[in-house]
Amino acid sequence: MTPDPIQDMVPEPYRVRARRPDRGEAVTLTLEPAGGGAAPPFRPGQFTMIYAPGVGEIPVSISGRARHGGYLQTVRDVGAVSHALCRAGRGDVVGVRGPFGTSWDLAAAEGMDVIVAAGGLGLAPLRPVIRGLLAARARYRRIAVLVGARDPGGLIYPREPARWARHCDVRLTVDRPDRTWSGHTGLVTTLLDTVGLAPERTYAYVCGPEVMMRATAGELLRRGVPAGRIALSLERNMKCGIGRCGHCQLGPLFTCLDGPVLSYAEVAALLEVSEL
Ligand SMILES: Cc1cc2nc3c(=O)[nH]c(=O)nc-3n(C[C@H](O)[C@H](O)[C@H](O)COP(=O)(O)OP(=O)(O)OC[C@H]3O[C@@H](n4cnc5c(N)ncnc54)[C@H](O)[C@@H]3O)c2cc1C
Ligand code: FES
């Protein structure tokens, strides 16, 4: 469909159908079109711009499709707009634009071993990747899902890893354990040694804070995985979300339009540039 810049700037009213507090000051909202019907199709890795009335608008990844056709979107309370969205209750109306942006290419990993590496809230855009891989399990060889968080409270979607683990290798780690934690401790990169990587046939999907993505991509490269087979999602500050304002520019790229999902081969040098 041809992009329509005026239409793409107008938020559609969406109603909060459900609100589930997650861990680590995050809340998962089920948002559905206030006028009825299903939300538009999305591809794993895409995001919407969500407008909290009277407060502002932020980009948020789509974490899945809800049973009634809406979007699942997980928001962490870090500032004014995310705070307002985290406080939204069932029945409240917000504005939604999108979905926008590039997506994770699941077909590119067919026939290969797959690593999904998530840091903290980076699991939100990777959740549809994991579900997509598992829905077509026979098309992939080994699948390892590696999830890291600063502390046990930062591990979002706590019930899902046990479900995924029926079909693939799932490993969790935290940087700072507390007394509830008896699992692996250390950065998510320390899990790479536990999965027995075959670099010549590995494809990796990586999302988390930029420092985590750089470290994970560096470790994968060091083990022989080519940069073109490491896909990242860049979360630079965004305003318009459709390539008009330049706010998200990273070198020659507009991360809202050319990204957020990009290969490490495309962005390695640019990642040295800090946020504007
Ligand atoms: C493509 C994309 C997908 C995203 N997906 C999600 C998601 O699924 N869930 C979620 O909670 N957040 C997501 N974010 C980040 C989210 O947009 C920011 O947390 C939000 O813009 C902060 O706005 P605020 O008004 O609440 O806080 P502000 O007052 O604007 O910022 C509060 C703090 O958050 C930092 N911050 C602001 N924007 C970003 C950003 N883009 N990335 C990282 N830190 C930021 C600021 O530097 C500041 O320290 C995504 C961002 C992008 C670009
Ligand atoms: S957010 Fe405006 S150009 Fe990307």
Short mmCIF file of C-alpha atoms and ligand atoms in Angstrom, two decimals:
data_model
loop_
_atom_site.label_atom_id
_atom_site.label_comp_id
_atom_site.label_asym_id
_atom_site.label_seq_id
_atom_site.Cartn_x
_atom_site.Cartn_y
_atom_site.Cartn_z
CA MET A 1 0.00 0.00 0.00
CA THR A 2 1.33 3.51 -0.86
CA PRO A 3 2.14 5.46 2.32
CA ASP A 4 -0.18 8.41 2.88
CA PRO A 5 1.73 10.96 5.04
CA ILE A 6 -1.40 12.85 6.12
CA GLN A 7 -3.41 9.75 6.98
CA ASP A 8 -0.35 8.22 8.69
CA MET A 9 -0.12 11.23 11.04
CA VAL A 10 -3.73 10.92 12.26
CA PRO A 11 -4.11 8.66 15.32
CA GLU A 12 -7.01 6.20 15.28
CA PRO A 13 -8.92 5.81 18.55
CA TYR A 14 -8.16 2.49 20.26
CA ARG A 15 -9.80 1.26 23.44
CA VAL A 16 -7.90 -0.47 26.24
CA ARG A 17 -9.57 -3.87 26.40
CA ALA A 18 -7.28 -5.25 29.08
CA ARG A 19 -4.37 -4.11 31.20
CA ARG A 20 -1.97 -6.61 32.74
CA PRO A 21 0.76 -5.40 35.07
CA ASP A 22 3.96 -7.14 34.07
CA ARG A 23 7.22 -7.20 35.94
CA GLY A 24 9.71 -4.35 36.19
CA GLU A 25 7.27 -1.42 36.07
CA ALA A 26 5.92 -2.67 32.76
CA VAL A 27 2.28 -3.02 31.78
CA THR A 28 0.90 -5.04 28.85
CA LEU A 29 -2.10 -3.37 27.23
CA THR A 30 -4.57 -5.02 24.89
CA LEU A 31 -5.60 -2.27 22.47
CA GLU A 32 -8.40 -2.66 19.96
CA PRO A 33 -9.96 -0.24 17.46
CA ALA A 34 -12.61 1.75 19.35
CA GLY A 35 -14.91 1.55 16.32
CA GLY A 36 -14.80 -2.26 16.26
CA GLY A 37 -13.09 -4.73 13.94
CA ALA A 38 -9.53 -5.97 13.95
CA ALA A 39 -6.41 -3.82 14.09
CA PRO A 40 -4.44 -3.75 10.81
CA PRO A 41 -2.01 -6.61 10.13
CA PHE A 42 1.52 -6.24 11.48
CA ARG A 43 4.82 -8.01 10.95
CA PRO A 44 7.07 -9.06 13.88
CA GLY A 45 9.31 -6.15 14.85
CA GLN A 46 6.96 -3.36 13.75
CA PHE A 47 5.80 -0.64 16.14
CA THR A 48 2.93 1.79 16.55
CA MET A 49 2.95 5.37 17.77
CA ILE A 50 0.65 5.45 20.81
CA TYR A 51 -0.83 8.78 21.89
CA ALA A 52 -1.80 9.31 25.52
CA PRO A 53 -4.42 12.08 25.29
CA GLY A 54 -3.10 15.42 26.51
CA VAL A 55 0.34 14.01 27.31
CA GLY A 56 2.09 12.93 24.11
CA GLU A 57 2.96 10.14 21.74
CA ILE A 58 5.65 7.43 21.84
CA PRO A 59 6.75 4.47 19.71
CA VAL A 60 5.93 1.06 21.20
CA SER A 61 6.60 -2.35 19.65
CA ILE A 62 3.76 -4.72 18.91
CA SER A 63 4.25 -7.81 21.06
CA GLY A 64 1.44 -9.87 19.63
CA ARG A 65 -2.12 -10.05 18.42
CA ALA A 66 -4.82 -10.40 21.04
CA ARG A 67 -7.61 -12.96 20.74
CA HIS A 68 -10.19 -10.37 19.64
CA GLY A 69 -7.98 -8.88 16.92
CA GLY A 70 -6.28 -6.08 18.88
CA TYR A 71 -2.61 -5.52 19.63
CA LEU A 72 -0.68 -6.55 22.73
CA GLN A 73 1.79 -3.79 23.62
CA THR A 74 4.07 -3.76 26.65
CA VAL A 75 5.04 -0.36 28.02
CA ARG A 76 7.64 0.38 30.68
CA ASP A 77 7.01 3.40 32.87
CA VAL A 78 10.08 5.61 32.28
CA GLY A 79 8.66 9.10 31.67
CA ALA A 80 5.57 11.23 31.10
CA VAL A 81 3.93 9.42 28.17
CA SER A 82 4.83 5.87 29.16
CA HIS A 83 3.61 6.67 32.69
CA ALA A 84 0.23 7.85 31.35
CA LEU A 85 -0.08 4.70 29.20
CA CYS A 86 0.87 2.43 32.10
CA ARG A 87 -1.91 4.04 34.16
CA ALA A 88 -4.54 3.66 31.41
CA GLY A 89 -7.39 1.45 32.56
CA ARG A 90 -9.88 -0.85 30.84
CA GLY A 91 -12.20 1.23 28.64
CA ASP A 92 -9.84 4.21 28.30
CA VAL A 93 -9.20 5.48 24.77
CA VAL A 94 -5.73 6.20 23.36
CA GLY A 95 -4.59 7.14 19.84
CA VAL A 96 -2.70 4.67 17.66
CA ARG A 97 -0.83 5.24 14.37
CA GLY A 98 0.79 2.46 12.42
CA PRO A 99 2.04 -0.24 12.32
CA PHE A 100 5.28 1.24 11.01
CA GLY A 101 8.83 0.15 10.29
CA THR A 102 10.74 -2.86 9.04
CA SER A 103 10.32 -6.35 10.44
CA TRP A 104 12.34 -9.38 11.46
CA ASP A 105 12.84 -11.69 8.47
CA LEU A 106 11.83 -15.16 9.69
CA ALA A 107 12.25 -16.76 6.26
CA ALA A 108 15.94 -15.77 6.23
CA ALA A 109 16.63 -18.21 9.07
CA GLU A 110 14.85 -21.21 7.55
CA GLY A 111 17.02 -24.33 7.56
CA MET A 112 19.42 -22.77 10.07
CA ASP A 113 20.10 -22.79 13.79
CA VAL A 114 18.48 -19.74 15.36
CA ILE A 115 19.48 -17.60 18.31
CA VAL A 116 16.99 -15.14 19.77
CA ALA A 117 18.79 -12.93 22.29
CA ALA A 118 16.73 -10.45 24.33
CA GLY A 119 17.77 -7.97 26.99
CA GLY A 120 15.06 -6.58 29.31
CA LEU A 121 12.19 -5.02 27.39
CA GLY A 122 13.88 -6.15 24.16
CA LEU A 123 11.81 -9.30 24.57
CA ALA A 124 8.67 -7.28 23.65
CA PRO A 125 9.45 -6.98 19.89
CA LEU A 126 11.03 -10.47 19.89
CA ARG A 127 7.96 -12.19 21.35
CA PRO A 128 6.23 -12.41 17.93
CA VAL A 129 9.49 -13.71 16.46
CA ILE A 130 9.61 -16.56 18.98
CA ARG A 131 5.94 -17.36 18.39
CA GLY A 132 6.46 -17.23 14.61
CA LEU A 133 9.49 -19.55 14.78
CA LEU A 134 7.67 -22.03 17.00
CA ALA A 135 4.54 -21.95 14.82
CA ALA A 136 6.71 -23.22 11.94
CA ARG A 137 9.07 -25.26 14.13
CA ALA A 138 9.94 -27.82 11.43
CA ARG A 139 11.46 -25.14 9.17
CA TYR A 140 14.33 -24.41 11.58
CA ARG A 141 17.07 -26.51 13.10
CA ARG A 142 17.97 -25.73 16.71
CA ILE A 143 16.34 -22.68 18.27
CA ALA A 144 17.86 -21.10 21.39
CA VAL A 145 16.03 -18.28 23.16
CA LEU A 146 18.36 -16.38 25.50
CA VAL A 147 16.76 -13.81 27.78
CA GLY A 148 18.62 -11.53 30.15
CA ALA A 149 17.49 -8.86 32.59
CA ARG A 150 19.11 -6.67 35.18
CA ASP A 151 17.29 -8.49 37.99
CA PRO A 152 14.54 -11.16 38.24
CA GLY A 153 11.89 -8.40 38.34
CA GLY A 154 12.98 -7.30 34.86
CA LEU A 155 12.06 -10.63 33.21
CA ILE A 156 8.82 -9.79 31.39
CA TYR A 157 6.22 -12.38 30.29
CA PRO A 158 7.21 -14.70 33.19
CA ARG A 159 4.84 -17.54 32.21
CA GLU A 160 5.93 -17.81 28.58
CA PRO A 161 9.49 -19.24 28.74
CA ALA A 162 8.18 -22.52 30.20
CA ARG A 163 5.79 -22.82 27.24
CA TRP A 164 8.49 -22.03 24.68
CA ALA A 165 10.82 -24.53 26.37
CA ARG A 166 8.57 -27.40 25.23
CA HIS A 167 9.69 -26.69 21.66
CA CYS A 168 13.13 -25.10 21.90
CA ASP A 169 16.06 -24.35 24.18
CA VAL A 170 15.24 -21.46 26.53
CA ARG A 171 17.78 -19.93 28.91
CA LEU A 172 17.31 -17.06 31.31
CA THR A 173 19.88 -15.00 33.14
CA VAL A 174 20.00 -11.95 35.42
CA ASP A 175 22.85 -9.57 36.16
CA ARG A 176 21.86 -9.10 39.79
CA PRO A 177 20.22 -12.13 41.43
CA ASP A 178 18.01 -11.76 44.50
CA ARG A 179 16.99 -14.44 46.98
CA THR A 180 14.20 -15.68 44.66
CA TRP A 181 16.71 -16.46 41.89
CA SER A 182 18.50 -19.80 41.56
CA GLY A 183 19.19 -19.66 37.81
CA HIS A 184 22.10 -18.43 35.70
CA THR A 185 23.77 -15.16 36.67
CA GLY A 186 25.65 -12.91 34.25
CA LEU A 187 25.14 -10.93 31.07
CA VAL A 188 23.10 -12.49 28.28
CA THR A 189 26.33 -12.90 26.27
CA THR A 190 27.54 -15.47 28.84
CA LEU A 191 24.71 -17.76 27.66
CA LEU A 192 26.18 -17.97 24.17
CA ASP A 193 28.76 -20.47 25.40
CA THR A 194 26.04 -22.72 26.78
CA VAL A 195 24.17 -23.28 23.50
CA GLY A 196 26.86 -24.88 21.32
CA LEU A 197 26.79 -22.52 18.37
CA ALA A 198 27.40 -23.73 14.78
CA PRO A 199 28.34 -20.31 13.31
CA GLU A 200 28.29 -21.43 9.69
CA ARG A 201 24.55 -22.12 9.95
CA THR A 202 23.37 -19.65 12.61
CA TYR A 203 20.98 -16.70 12.23
CA ALA A 204 20.51 -14.35 15.20
CA TYR A 205 17.74 -11.95 16.23
CA VAL A 206 18.93 -9.54 18.94
CA CYS A 207 17.09 -6.79 20.83
CA GLY A 208 17.77 -4.91 24.03
CA PRO A 209 19.62 -1.81 25.19
CA GLU A 210 22.19 -0.74 22.58
CA VAL A 211 25.10 -1.72 24.81
CA MET A 212 23.67 -5.26 25.06
CA MET A 213 23.13 -5.48 21.29
CA ARG A 214 26.65 -4.29 20.54
CA ALA A 215 28.13 -6.80 23.00
CA THR A 216 25.99 -9.69 21.72
CA ALA A 217 26.71 -8.89 18.06
CA GLY A 218 30.43 -8.63 18.90
CA GLU A 219 30.42 -12.06 20.58
CA LEU A 220 28.51 -13.62 17.67
CA LEU A 221 30.95 -12.11 15.16
CA ARG A 222 33.89 -13.34 17.21
CA ARG A 223 32.45 -16.86 17.01
CA GLY A 224 32.11 -16.58 13.22
CA VAL A 225 28.47 -15.59 12.63
CA PRO A 226 28.49 -13.13 9.68
CA ALA A 227 27.25 -9.56 10.38
CA GLY A 228 24.57 -9.95 7.68
CA ARG A 229 22.99 -12.78 9.67
CA ILE A 230 22.68 -10.76 12.89
CA ALA A 231 19.44 -8.73 12.96
CA LEU A 232 18.97 -5.95 15.53
CA SER A 233 16.16 -3.55 16.40
CA LEU A 234 17.22 0.04 17.02
CA GLU A 235 15.15 2.13 19.40
CA ARG A 236 16.27 5.66 18.67
CA ASN A 237 14.04 8.55 19.80
CA MET A 238 11.20 9.05 17.33
CA LYS A 239 8.59 11.74 16.75
CA CYS A 240 6.71 11.25 13.46
CA GLY A 241 7.47 7.54 12.94
CA ILE A 242 7.10 7.88 9.15
CA GLY A 243 10.34 9.41 7.88
CA ARG A 244 9.25 13.09 7.89
CA CYS A 245 10.86 14.82 10.89
CA GLY A 246 14.41 13.46 10.93
CA HIS A 247 14.34 12.95 14.69
CA CYS A 248 15.39 9.32 14.49
CA GLN A 249 18.18 9.84 11.96
CA LEU A 250 21.26 7.67 12.33
CA GLY A 251 23.80 8.53 9.64
CA PRO A 252 21.99 8.06 6.31
CA LEU A 253 19.19 6.02 7.89
CA PHE A 254 15.85 7.07 9.32
CA THR A 255 15.39 4.36 11.92
CA CYS A 256 11.58 4.68 11.80
CA LEU A 257 11.51 3.96 8.06
CA ASP A 258 14.70 2.02 7.26
CA GLY A 259 14.43 0.32 10.68
CA PRO A 260 13.86 -0.37 13.46
CA VAL A 261 15.00 -3.84 12.35
CA LEU A 262 18.33 -3.69 10.53
CA SER A 263 21.22 -6.08 10.04
CA TYR A 264 24.39 -5.56 12.03
CA ALA A 265 26.22 -5.29 8.69
CA GLU A 266 24.20 -2.12 7.96
CA VAL A 267 24.59 -0.45 11.36
CA ALA A 268 27.84 -1.57 13.00
CA ALA A 269 29.72 1.66 12.21
CA LEU A 270 26.69 3.86 12.90
CA LEU A 271 26.17 2.39 16.35
CA GLU A 272 29.27 4.25 17.46
CA VAL A 273 27.12 7.45 17.18
CA SER A 274 25.31 8.18 20.44
CA GLU A 275 21.70 9.35 20.61
CA LEU A 276 21.01 12.93 19.47
C1 LIG B 1 10.86 1.41 17.56
C2 LIG B 1 10.72 1.57 19.05
C3 LIG B 1 10.04 0.59 19.76
C4 LIG B 1 9.88 0.74 21.15
N1 LIG B 1 9.21 -0.24 21.82
C5 LIG B 1 8.97 -0.07 23.14
C6 LIG B 1 8.19 -1.03 23.84
O1 LIG B 1 7.72 -2.03 23.29
N2 LIG B 1 7.93 -0.78 25.14
C7 LIG B 1 8.43 0.33 25.79
O2 LIG B 1 8.16 0.51 26.99
N3 LIG B 1 9.20 1.21 25.17
C8 LIG B 1 9.47 1.05 23.86
N4 LIG B 1 10.23 1.99 23.20
C9 LIG B 1 10.81 3.09 23.98
C10 LIG B 1 9.75 4.13 24.27
O3 LIG B 1 9.33 4.74 23.06
C11 LIG B 1 10.35 5.20 25.22
O4 LIG B 1 10.52 4.60 26.48
C12 LIG B 1 9.43 6.38 25.36
O5 LIG B 1 9.53 7.14 24.16
C13 LIG B 1 9.76 7.24 26.55
O6 LIG B 1 8.88 8.36 26.52
P1 LIG B 1 8.34 9.01 27.87
O7 LIG B 1 7.61 10.27 27.54
O8 LIG B 1 7.59 8.00 28.67
O9 LIG B 1 9.66 9.32 28.64
P2 LIG B 1 10.73 10.46 28.38
O10 LIG B 1 10.57 11.47 29.48
O11 LIG B 1 10.71 10.91 26.96
O12 LIG B 1 12.05 9.62 28.60
C14 LIG B 1 12.31 8.96 29.84
C15 LIG B 1 13.61 8.22 29.73
O13 LIG B 1 13.54 7.23 28.68
C16 LIG B 1 14.58 7.45 27.73
N5 LIG B 1 14.06 7.21 26.37
C17 LIG B 1 13.25 8.02 25.65
N6 LIG B 1 13.00 7.48 24.45
C18 LIG B 1 13.69 6.33 24.40
C19 LIG B 1 13.86 5.32 23.42
N7 LIG B 1 13.33 5.40 22.20
N8 LIG B 1 14.62 4.25 23.74
C20 LIG B 1 15.20 4.15 24.94
N9 LIG B 1 15.09 5.08 25.91
C21 LIG B 1 14.35 6.15 25.64
C22 LIG B 1 14.96 8.90 27.87
O14 LIG B 1 16.31 9.12 27.47
C23 LIG B 1 14.80 9.13 29.36
O15 LIG B 1 15.90 8.67 30.08
C24 LIG B 1 10.42 1.87 21.83
C25 LIG B 1 11.10 2.84 21.11
C26 LIG B 1 11.25 2.69 19.73
C27 LIG B 1 11.97 3.75 18.95
S1 FES B 2 10.76 9.72 13.63
FE1 FES B 2 10.49 11.31 12.19
S2 FES B 2 11.84 10.74 10.62
FE2 FES B 2 11.91 9.05 11.95
#
